Amino acid sequence: MGFFLHEIGQKPTLAILTVKDSKRVFRGNLDNFRDLIQTGEQFGVDVYIVTTKDFTLSSPEIYGYRFNDETKKWSRELVPAPQVVYNRIPYRKMEMKPEVQQTIQACNRSSSIQLFNPSFFNKWTLFGWLNSAKESKPYMPDTQQLNSANDLTQLLRKHAVLYLKPVKGKAGRGIMRIDRLTTANGRRNYRLSRQENKKMAYSYHNSTDELWNEWNKHRGTHDYIVQQGIALTRYKERAYDLRALVQKTSKGVWSVSGIGARVAGRASITTHVPRGGSIDEPRKLLTSAFGATEAKNILTRVRKAAVTLAAQIEKSSGNQLGEMSMDIGVDTAGHIWFFEANSKPMKFDEPKIRQKSLERIIRYSLYLINHGRRR
Ligand SMILES: Nc1ncnc2c1ncn2[C@@H]1O[C@H](COP(=O)(O)OP(=O)(O)O)[C@@H](O)[C@H]1O
Ligand SMILES: [Mg+2]
């Protein structure tokens, strides 16, 4: 039916899927949604918001939200059924609700709808996927599930720095770091660093049992991985890493839409902007560490790595994906490391990347309407 409507002059349709909200109409980054609607207009695509509550597969029209430019308000109205659904449900908990899962699974099975990005990723699952494929394995830091003090002992034998990360974490929340120190009398000593709100908190321990107990005090109910710490390259003594946005093109193939850099705040163990990090230019930072020629070479390798990693993630997940952001580290020797991928990328503040990201969502949706896989 989508095809038929298209033929008689109806615009292609793209629904941004999110969840209802008691206070604010619906959840998500509303500015982002408005930008997508506007970009859709430029490409002749009818873009609107649908909440999981309103979503149904069986009718030619459903309730969606459009933005009224005159009143500057969102209005709920009947819209034509979507041909493409772009999942932007912003929280894991909401995405896991049975009624939401039902909607997502129904879209996944539907032959008239193309759904992309059906779920969040989990850091341990990502590691399993990427470490078992030979194309992506070289980018993977040594990583284990954190299940016992022995996991710490094992990795501390091999690595002087470890990162402890919640498998479902984001924005640096819950991340801890262990540094193996050598004291004046030659005894083993460990420092555990935690981000506590805006500040860092440190504690010192003599054994991995003590480290384990300290971690237990702060982990809450969250599952963790423990990972080899990468000696990130620095700029003015601050560590930085790269954020690549990888998206499918109008031809349905993976491509890097842009790469940004995030420089860590002083003494911070992560590079997140809300934790004192700042945005900078990858080429400038890498040139200062490696020289212009090698910087260019590294960025070429990062692009290649990001595309390889995205393709492998999509393959292993068994789902149709259209975009992801990726946190990538470059160490002092110029080696490239994968930290994580996010299937609900945050808005990039770099204007060029931002513009490209919006266009690619629309162009990829058009690609899906014309060539998407059918089941
Ligand atoms: N193994 C590691 N070695 C060095 N730095 C790391 C490591 N893992 C994470 N980091 C730093 O912490 C940041 C956050 O880690 P990430 O895995 O992206 O978790 P989150 O989901 O909280 O963003 C990274 O961007 C990087 O700066
Ligand atoms: Mg991250």
GROMACS .gro file of C-alpha atoms and ligand atoms in nm:
model
  403
    1MET     CA    1   0.000   0.000   0.000
    2GLY     CA    2   0.288   0.233   0.070
    3PHE     CA    3   0.393   0.203  -0.288
    4PHE     CA    4   0.042   0.270  -0.415
    5LEU     CA    5   0.003   0.586  -0.207
    6HIS     CA    6   0.342   0.699  -0.328
    7GLU     CA    7   0.226   0.653  -0.685
    8ILE     CA    8  -0.082   0.872  -0.646
    9GLY     CA    9   0.127   1.154  -0.510
   10GLN     CA   10   0.141   1.097  -0.138
   11LYS     CA   11   0.474   1.176   0.019
   12PRO     CA   12   0.697   0.901   0.160
   13THR     CA   13   0.642   0.872   0.535
   14LEU     CA   14   0.889   0.845   0.824
   15ALA     CA   15   0.779   0.803   1.186
   16ILE     CA   16   1.013   0.888   1.471
   17LEU     CA   17   0.918   0.643   1.746
   18THR     CA   18   0.932   0.754   2.108
   19VAL     CA   19   0.732   0.720   2.428
   20LYS     CA   20   0.461   0.932   2.584
   21ASP     CA   21   0.533   1.165   2.868
   22SER     CA   22   0.298   1.293   3.133
   23LYS     CA   23   0.456   1.637   3.145
   24ARG     CA   24   0.593   1.713   2.799
   25VAL     CA   25   0.380   1.543   2.530
   26PHE     CA   26   0.654   1.289   2.457
   27ARG     CA   27   1.014   1.206   2.546
   28GLY     CA   28   1.331   1.266   2.352
   29ASN     CA   29   1.530   1.557   2.217
   30LEU     CA   30   1.247   1.767   2.070
   31ASP     CA   31   1.486   2.005   1.892
   32ASN     CA   32   1.636   1.707   1.719
   33PHE     CA   33   1.290   1.587   1.612
   34ARG     CA   34   1.202   1.932   1.476
   35ASP     CA   35   1.525   1.946   1.277
   36LEU     CA   36   1.444   1.606   1.127
   37ILE     CA   37   1.094   1.718   1.031
   38GLN     CA   38   1.240   2.027   0.862
   39THR     CA   39   1.504   1.825   0.677
   40GLY     CA   40   1.228   1.587   0.569
   41GLU     CA   41   1.042   1.880   0.414
   42GLN     CA   42   1.345   1.966   0.203
   43PHE     CA   43   1.354   1.611   0.068
   44GLY     CA   44   0.979   1.569   0.024
   45VAL     CA   45   0.948   1.321   0.312
   46ASP     CA   46   0.658   1.345   0.558
   47VAL     CA   47   0.824   1.314   0.901
   48TYR     CA   48   0.624   1.302   1.225
   49ILE     CA   49   0.649   1.166   1.579
   50VAL     CA   50   0.459   0.858   1.699
   51THR     CA   51   0.445   0.733   2.055
   52THR     CA   52   0.442   0.361   2.129
   53LYS     CA   53   0.099   0.411   2.283
   54ASP     CA   54  -0.050   0.545   1.960
   55PHE     CA   55   0.131   0.310   1.729
   56THR     CA   56  -0.068   0.047   1.546
   57LEU     CA   57   0.015  -0.156   1.239
   58SER     CA   58  -0.328  -0.234   1.109
   59SER     CA   59  -0.475   0.099   1.003
   60PRO     CA   60  -0.400   0.333   0.710
   61GLU     CA   61  -0.393   0.629   0.947
   62ILE     CA   62  -0.258   0.663   1.301
   63TYR     CA   63  -0.217   0.939   1.557
   64GLY     CA   64   0.109   1.124   1.529
   65TYR     CA   65   0.252   1.459   1.629
   66ARG     CA   66   0.344   1.743   1.399
   67PHE     CA   67   0.501   2.071   1.491
   68ASN     CA   68   0.297   2.378   1.415
   69ASP     CA   69   0.531   2.656   1.309
   70GLU     CA   70   0.276   2.928   1.383
   71THR     CA   71   0.171   2.827   1.734
   72LYS     CA   72   0.515   2.674   1.809
   73LYS     CA   73   0.336   2.376   1.955
   74TRP     CA   74   0.312   2.006   1.890
   75SER     CA   75  -0.030   1.892   1.774
   76ARG     CA   76  -0.166   1.540   1.782
   77GLU     CA   77  -0.342   1.454   1.459
   78LEU     CA   78  -0.415   1.170   1.219
   79VAL     CA   79  -0.124   1.099   0.989
   80PRO     CA   80  -0.076   0.840   0.712
   81ALA     CA   81   0.076   0.512   0.833
   82PRO     CA   82   0.458   0.518   0.822
   83GLN     CA   83   0.670   0.335   0.567
   84VAL     CA   84   0.981   0.374   0.781
   85VAL     CA   85   1.012   0.377   1.161
   86TYR     CA   86   1.319   0.531   1.328
   87ASN     CA   87   1.344   0.424   1.692
   88ARG     CA   88   1.445   0.712   1.922
   89ILE     CA   89   1.303   0.582   2.252
   90PRO     CA   90   1.548   0.757   2.484
   91TYR     CA   91   1.567   0.524   2.785
   92ARG     CA   92   1.647   0.155   2.820
   93LYS     CA   93   1.384   0.100   3.086
   94MET     CA   94   1.109   0.230   2.860
   95GLU     CA   95   1.231   0.032   2.564
   96MET     CA   96   1.222  -0.286   2.773
   97LYS     CA   97   0.856  -0.250   2.874
   98PRO     CA   98   0.655  -0.545   2.738
   99GLU     CA   99   0.404  -0.328   2.550
  100VAL     CA  100   0.689  -0.133   2.388
  101GLN     CA  101   0.872  -0.453   2.300
  102GLN     CA  102   0.554  -0.579   2.136
  103THR     CA  103   0.537  -0.273   1.912
  104ILE     CA  104   0.904  -0.303   1.817
  105GLN     CA  105   0.877  -0.674   1.742
  106ALA     CA  106   0.563  -0.617   1.536
  107CYS     CA  107   0.748  -0.355   1.328
  108ASN     CA  108   1.040  -0.592   1.289
  109ARG     CA  109   0.812  -0.861   1.149
  110SER     CA  110   0.596  -0.632   0.937
  111SER     CA  111   0.634  -0.645   0.560
  112SER     CA  112   0.493  -0.296   0.506
  113ILE     CA  113   0.721  -0.119   0.755
  114GLN     CA  114   1.097  -0.076   0.762
  115LEU     CA  115   1.224  -0.036   1.118
  116PHE     CA  116   1.581   0.061   1.193
  117ASN     CA  117   1.774   0.068   1.522
  118PRO     CA  118   1.537  -0.156   1.719
  119SER     CA  119   1.726  -0.136   2.051
  120PHE     CA  120   2.004  -0.005   2.273
  121PHE     CA  121   2.338  -0.184   2.283
  122ASN     CA  122   2.501  -0.345   2.585
  123LYS     CA  123   2.879  -0.310   2.630
  124TRP     CA  124   2.938  -0.677   2.707
  125THR     CA  125   2.728  -0.795   2.412
  126LEU     CA  126   2.915  -0.556   2.182
  127PHE     CA  127   3.245  -0.693   2.303
  128GLY     CA  128   3.132  -1.050   2.236
  129TRP     CA  129   3.025  -0.962   1.882
  130LEU     CA  130   3.336  -0.765   1.793
  131ASN     CA  131   3.598  -0.980   1.963
  132SER     CA  132   3.488  -1.293   1.782
  133ALA     CA  133   3.521  -1.152   1.431
  134LYS     CA  134   3.871  -1.129   1.288
  135GLU     CA  135   3.810  -0.793   1.112
  136SER     CA  136   3.711  -0.616   1.435
  137LYS     CA  137   3.915  -0.803   1.697
  138PRO     CA  138   4.233  -0.591   1.652
  139TYR     CA  139   4.042  -0.285   1.782
  140MET     CA  140   3.920  -0.450   2.101
  141PRO     CA  141   4.080  -0.381   2.440
  142ASP     CA  142   4.122  -0.685   2.665
  143THR     CA  143   3.780  -0.710   2.838
  144GLN     CA  144   3.600  -0.938   3.083
  145GLN     CA  145   3.272  -0.949   3.267
  146LEU     CA  146   3.338  -0.843   3.625
  147ASN     CA  147   3.214  -1.138   3.830
  148SER     CA  148   3.474  -1.186   4.102
  149ALA     CA  149   3.786  -1.037   4.260
  150ASN     CA  150   3.975  -1.288   4.051
  151ASP     CA  151   3.872  -1.109   3.730
  152LEU     CA  152   4.053  -0.804   3.867
  153THR     CA  153   4.357  -1.010   3.968
  154GLN     CA  154   4.381  -1.163   3.620
  155LEU     CA  155   4.367  -0.836   3.433
  156LEU     CA  156   4.591  -0.649   3.679
  157ARG     CA  157   4.865  -0.903   3.607
  158LYS     CA  158   4.861  -0.791   3.245
  159HIS     CA  159   4.762  -0.424   3.265
  160ALA     CA  160   4.863  -0.137   3.494
  161VAL     CA  161   4.534   0.048   3.437
  162LEU     CA  162   4.181  -0.092   3.423
  163TYR     CA  163   3.845   0.066   3.343
  164LEU     CA  164   3.531  -0.062   3.517
  165LYS     CA  165   3.216   0.022   3.324
  166PRO     CA  166   2.846  -0.058   3.367
  167VAL     CA  167   2.730  -0.264   3.065
  168LYS     CA  168   2.428  -0.038   3.023
  169GLY     CA  169   2.601   0.286   3.115
  170LYS     CA  170   2.610   0.615   2.934
  171ALA     CA  171   2.761   0.962   2.971
  172GLY     CA  172   3.036   0.830   3.197
  173ARG     CA  173   2.794   0.732   3.474
  174GLY     CA  174   2.932   0.465   3.708
  175ILE     CA  175   3.273   0.444   3.540
  176MET     CA  176   3.566   0.366   3.770
  177ARG     CA  177   3.935   0.326   3.707
  178ILE     CA  178   4.203   0.123   3.881
  179ASP     CA  179   4.570   0.226   3.870
  180ARG     CA  180   4.835  -0.019   3.982
  181LEU     CA  181   5.087   0.182   4.182
  182THR     CA  182   5.426   0.090   4.317
  183THR     CA  183   5.497   0.237   4.659
  184ALA     CA  184   5.836   0.341   4.793
  185ASN     CA  185   5.881   0.011   4.981
  186GLY     CA  186   5.804  -0.180   4.663
  187ARG     CA  187   5.464  -0.311   4.777
  188ARG     CA  188   5.166  -0.344   4.546
  189ASN     CA  189   4.910  -0.074   4.593
  190TYR     CA  190   4.604   0.020   4.396
  191ARG     CA  191   4.411   0.341   4.352
  192LEU     CA  192   4.043   0.331   4.263
  193SER     CA  193   3.909   0.650   4.100
  194ARG     CA  194   3.540   0.725   4.069
  195GLN     CA  195   3.352   1.015   3.922
  196GLU     CA  196   3.133   1.147   4.202
  197ASN     CA  197   2.893   1.402   4.053
  198LYS     CA  198   3.133   1.670   3.923
  199LYS     CA  199   3.431   1.568   4.135
  200MET     CA  200   3.663   1.271   4.143
  201ALA     CA  201   3.679   1.044   4.448
  202TYR     CA  202   3.987   0.831   4.523
  203SER     CA  203   4.053   0.538   4.751
  204TYR     CA  204   4.366   0.327   4.805
  205HIS     CA  205   4.378  -0.050   4.850
  206ASN     CA  206   4.634  -0.324   4.910
  207SER     CA  207   4.460  -0.616   4.744
  208THR     CA  208   4.214  -0.703   4.471
  209ASP     CA  209   3.976  -0.830   4.743
  210GLU     CA  210   3.969  -0.479   4.884
  211LEU     CA  211   3.918  -0.333   4.537
  212TRP     CA  212   3.634  -0.574   4.479
  213ASN     CA  213   3.466  -0.472   4.805
  214GLU     CA  214   3.504  -0.104   4.725
  215TRP     CA  215   3.357  -0.154   4.376
  216ASN     CA  216   3.068  -0.346   4.534
  217LYS     CA  217   2.988  -0.049   4.755
  218HIS     CA  218   2.939   0.174   4.453
  219ARG     CA  219   2.811  -0.049   4.175
  220GLY     CA  220   2.447  -0.038   4.287
  221THR     CA  221   2.266  -0.318   4.104
  222HIS     CA  222   2.454  -0.267   3.778
  223ASP     CA  223   2.646  -0.533   3.586
  224TYR     CA  224   2.998  -0.430   3.491
  225ILE     CA  225   3.275  -0.510   3.251
  226VAL     CA  226   3.641  -0.461   3.336
  227GLN     CA  227   3.866  -0.347   3.056
  228GLN     CA  228   4.232  -0.287   2.985
  229GLY     CA  229   4.301   0.087   3.026
  230ILE     CA  230   4.424   0.246   2.706
  231ALA     CA  231   4.705   0.504   2.735
  232LEU     CA  232   4.522   0.770   2.538
  233THR     CA  233   4.719   1.026   2.345
  234ARG     CA  234   4.709   1.369   2.511
  235TYR     CA  235   4.683   1.737   2.425
  236LYS     CA  236   4.822   1.981   2.680
  237GLU     CA  237   4.830   1.692   2.926
  238ARG     CA  238   4.463   1.611   2.879
  239ALA     CA  239   4.349   1.280   2.737
  240TYR     CA  240   4.109   1.288   2.443
  241ASP     CA  241   3.915   1.042   2.236
  242LEU     CA  242   3.717   1.046   1.915
  243ARG     CA  243   3.342   1.030   1.855
  244ALA     CA  244   3.257   0.899   1.511
  245LEU     CA  245   2.908   0.918   1.369
  246VAL     CA  246   2.854   0.624   1.136
  247GLN     CA  247   2.540   0.620   0.923
  248LYS     CA  248   2.400   0.445   0.620
  249THR     CA  249   2.397   0.648   0.301
  250SER     CA  250   2.129   0.697   0.032
  251LYS     CA  251   2.266   0.373  -0.113
  252GLY     CA  252   2.227   0.184   0.213
  253VAL     CA  253   2.598   0.144   0.287
  254TRP     CA  254   2.786   0.241   0.605
  255SER     CA  255   2.982   0.563   0.595
  256VAL     CA  256   3.138   0.798   0.850
  257SER     CA  257   2.935   1.121   0.863
  258GLY     CA  258   3.191   1.295   1.078
  259ILE     CA  259   3.443   1.259   1.358
  260GLY     CA  260   3.460   1.486   1.659
  261ALA     CA  261   3.705   1.492   1.948
  262ARG     CA  262   3.632   1.517   2.321
  263VAL     CA  263   3.909   1.633   2.550
  264ALA     CA  264   3.891   1.520   2.914
  265GLY     CA  265   3.853   1.772   3.193
  266ARG     CA  266   4.152   1.814   3.421
  267ALA     CA  267   4.193   1.495   3.629
  268SER     CA  268   3.877   1.341   3.484
  269ILE     CA  269   3.882   0.973   3.386
  270THR     CA  270   3.636   1.025   3.098
  271THR     CA  271   3.596   1.283   2.821
  272HIS     CA  272   3.226   1.365   2.858
  273VAL     CA  273   3.138   1.733   2.818
  274PRO     CA  274   2.900   1.737   3.120
  275ARG     CA  275   3.196   1.608   3.326
  276GLY     CA  276   3.428   1.892   3.237
  277GLY     CA  277   3.531   1.767   2.892
  278SER     CA  278   3.537   1.991   2.588
  279ILE     CA  279   3.489   1.966   2.214
  280ASP     CA  280   3.785   2.001   1.983
  281GLU     CA  281   3.909   1.922   1.634
  282PRO     CA  282   4.053   1.574   1.575
  283ARG     CA  283   4.299   1.687   1.310
  284LYS     CA  284   4.444   1.961   1.528
  285LEU     CA  285   4.482   1.734   1.830
  286LEU     CA  286   4.632   1.444   1.638
  287THR     CA  287   4.867   1.672   1.444
  288SER     CA  288   5.004   1.809   1.768
  289ALA     CA  289   5.083   1.455   1.889
  290PHE     CA  290   5.187   1.279   1.568
  291GLY     CA  291   5.259   1.543   1.302
  292ALA     CA  292   5.038   1.632   1.004
  293THR     CA  293   5.112   1.330   0.784
  294GLU     CA  294   5.059   1.070   1.054
  295ALA     CA  295   4.750   1.252   1.182
  296LYS     CA  296   4.593   1.224   0.838
  297ASN     CA  297   4.689   0.860   0.823
  298ILE     CA  298   4.535   0.791   1.167
  299LEU     CA  299   4.207   0.960   1.068
  300THR     CA  300   4.191   0.748   0.753
  301ARG     CA  301   4.241   0.438   0.966
  302VAL     CA  302   3.976   0.554   1.216
  303ARG     CA  303   3.722   0.594   0.933
  304LYS     CA  304   3.803   0.248   0.804
  305ALA     CA  305   3.781   0.100   1.154
  306ALA     CA  306   3.447   0.270   1.225
  307VAL     CA  307   3.288   0.132   0.908
  308THR     CA  308   3.426  -0.217   0.974
  309LEU     CA  309   3.300  -0.209   1.334
  310ALA     CA  310   2.953  -0.078   1.237
  311ALA     CA  311   2.911  -0.345   0.971
  312GLN     CA  312   3.015  -0.617   1.217
  313ILE     CA  313   2.779  -0.488   1.487
  314GLU     CA  314   2.489  -0.487   1.244
  315LYS     CA  315   2.572  -0.835   1.120
  316SER     CA  316   2.605  -0.981   1.470
  317SER     CA  317   2.295  -0.806   1.600
  318GLY     CA  318   2.083  -0.956   1.323
  319ASN     CA  319   1.886  -0.632   1.304
  320GLN     CA  320   1.859  -0.351   1.054
  321LEU     CA  321   2.062  -0.054   1.175
  322GLY     CA  322   2.086   0.290   1.015
  323GLU     CA  323   2.321   0.479   1.242
  324MET     CA  324   2.536   0.462   1.552
  325SER     CA  325   2.793   0.677   1.724
  326MET     CA  326   3.120   0.522   1.830
  327ASP     CA  327   3.373   0.614   2.095
  328ILE     CA  328   3.721   0.543   1.967
  329GLY     CA  329   4.053   0.583   2.147
  330VAL     CA  330   4.390   0.651   1.989
  331ASP     CA  331   4.683   0.548   2.209
  332THR     CA  332   5.024   0.713   2.230
  333ALA     CA  333   5.157   0.471   1.965
  334GLY     CA  334   4.877   0.564   1.723
  335HIS     CA  335   4.686   0.238   1.766
  336ILE     CA  336   4.305   0.257   1.737
  337TRP     CA  337   4.074   0.113   2.006
  338PHE     CA  338   3.697   0.062   2.026
  339PHE     CA  339   3.533   0.176   2.354
  340GLU     CA  340   3.166   0.157   2.274
  341ALA     CA  341   2.890   0.217   2.022
  342ASN     CA  342   2.559   0.386   2.088
  343SER     CA  343   2.244   0.318   1.885
  344LYS     CA  344   2.074   0.637   2.005
  345PRO     CA  345   2.349   0.887   1.925
  346MET     CA  346   2.339   1.222   2.095
  347LYS     CA  347   2.320   1.529   1.877
  348PHE     CA  348   2.665   1.632   1.747
  349ASP     CA  349   2.737   1.998   1.814
  350GLU     CA  350   2.976   2.033   1.519
  351PRO     CA  351   2.751   2.209   1.260
  352LYS     CA  352   2.881   2.017   0.956
  353ILE     CA  353   2.836   1.677   1.121
  354ARG     CA  354   2.497   1.786   1.249
  355GLN     CA  355   2.369   1.883   0.903
  356LYS     CA  356   2.501   1.569   0.741
  357SER     CA  357   2.350   1.350   1.012
  358LEU     CA  358   2.000   1.489   0.950
  359GLU     CA  359   2.024   1.452   0.574
  360ARG     CA  360   2.149   1.098   0.599
  361ILE     CA  361   1.857   0.986   0.815
  362ILE     CA  362   1.616   1.118   0.553
  363ARG     CA  363   1.810   0.982   0.254
  364TYR     CA  364   1.849   0.641   0.418
  365SER     CA  365   1.475   0.634   0.487
  366LEU     CA  366   1.411   0.702   0.118
  367TYR     CA  367   1.651   0.422   0.034
  368LEU     CA  368   1.457   0.186   0.263
  369ILE     CA  369   1.127   0.282   0.101
  370ASN     CA  370   1.261   0.211  -0.247
  371HIS     CA  371   1.500  -0.080  -0.185
  372GLY     CA  372   1.460  -0.201   0.173
  373ARG     CA  373   1.470  -0.565   0.266
  374ARG     CA  374   1.138  -0.745   0.265
  375ARG     CA  375   1.054  -1.041   0.480
  376LIG     N1  376   3.948   0.104   2.833
  376LIG     C1  377   3.959   0.237   2.842
  376LIG     N2  378   4.079   0.297   2.848
  376LIG     C2  379   4.091   0.433   2.856
  376LIG     N3  380   3.986   0.516   2.860
  376LIG     C3  381   3.862   0.462   2.856
  376LIG     C4  382   3.842   0.320   2.847
  376LIG     N4  383   3.709   0.296   2.845
  376LIG     C5  384   3.649   0.417   2.852
  376LIG     N5  385   3.740   0.517   2.859
  376LIG     C6  386   3.709   0.662   2.868
  376LIG     O1  387   3.583   0.678   2.928
  376LIG     C7  388   3.489   0.732   2.834
  376LIG     C8  389   3.354   0.668   2.855
  376LIG     O2  390   3.360   0.532   2.827
  376LIG     P1  391   3.246   0.462   2.744
  376LIG     O3  392   3.283   0.320   2.725
  376LIG     O4  393   3.219   0.541   2.620
  376LIG     O5  394   3.122   0.469   2.844
  376LIG     P2  395   2.990   0.563   2.847
  376LIG     O6  396   2.880   0.474   2.801
  376LIG     O7  397   2.972   0.604   2.988
  376LIG     O8  398   3.012   0.678   2.752
  376LIG     C9  399   3.549   0.707   2.698
  376LIG     O9  400   3.502   0.800   2.604
  376LIG    C10  401   3.697   0.721   2.729
  376LIG    O10  402   3.734   0.857   2.733
  377MG      MG  403   3.069   0.677   2.561
   0.00000   0.00000   0.00000
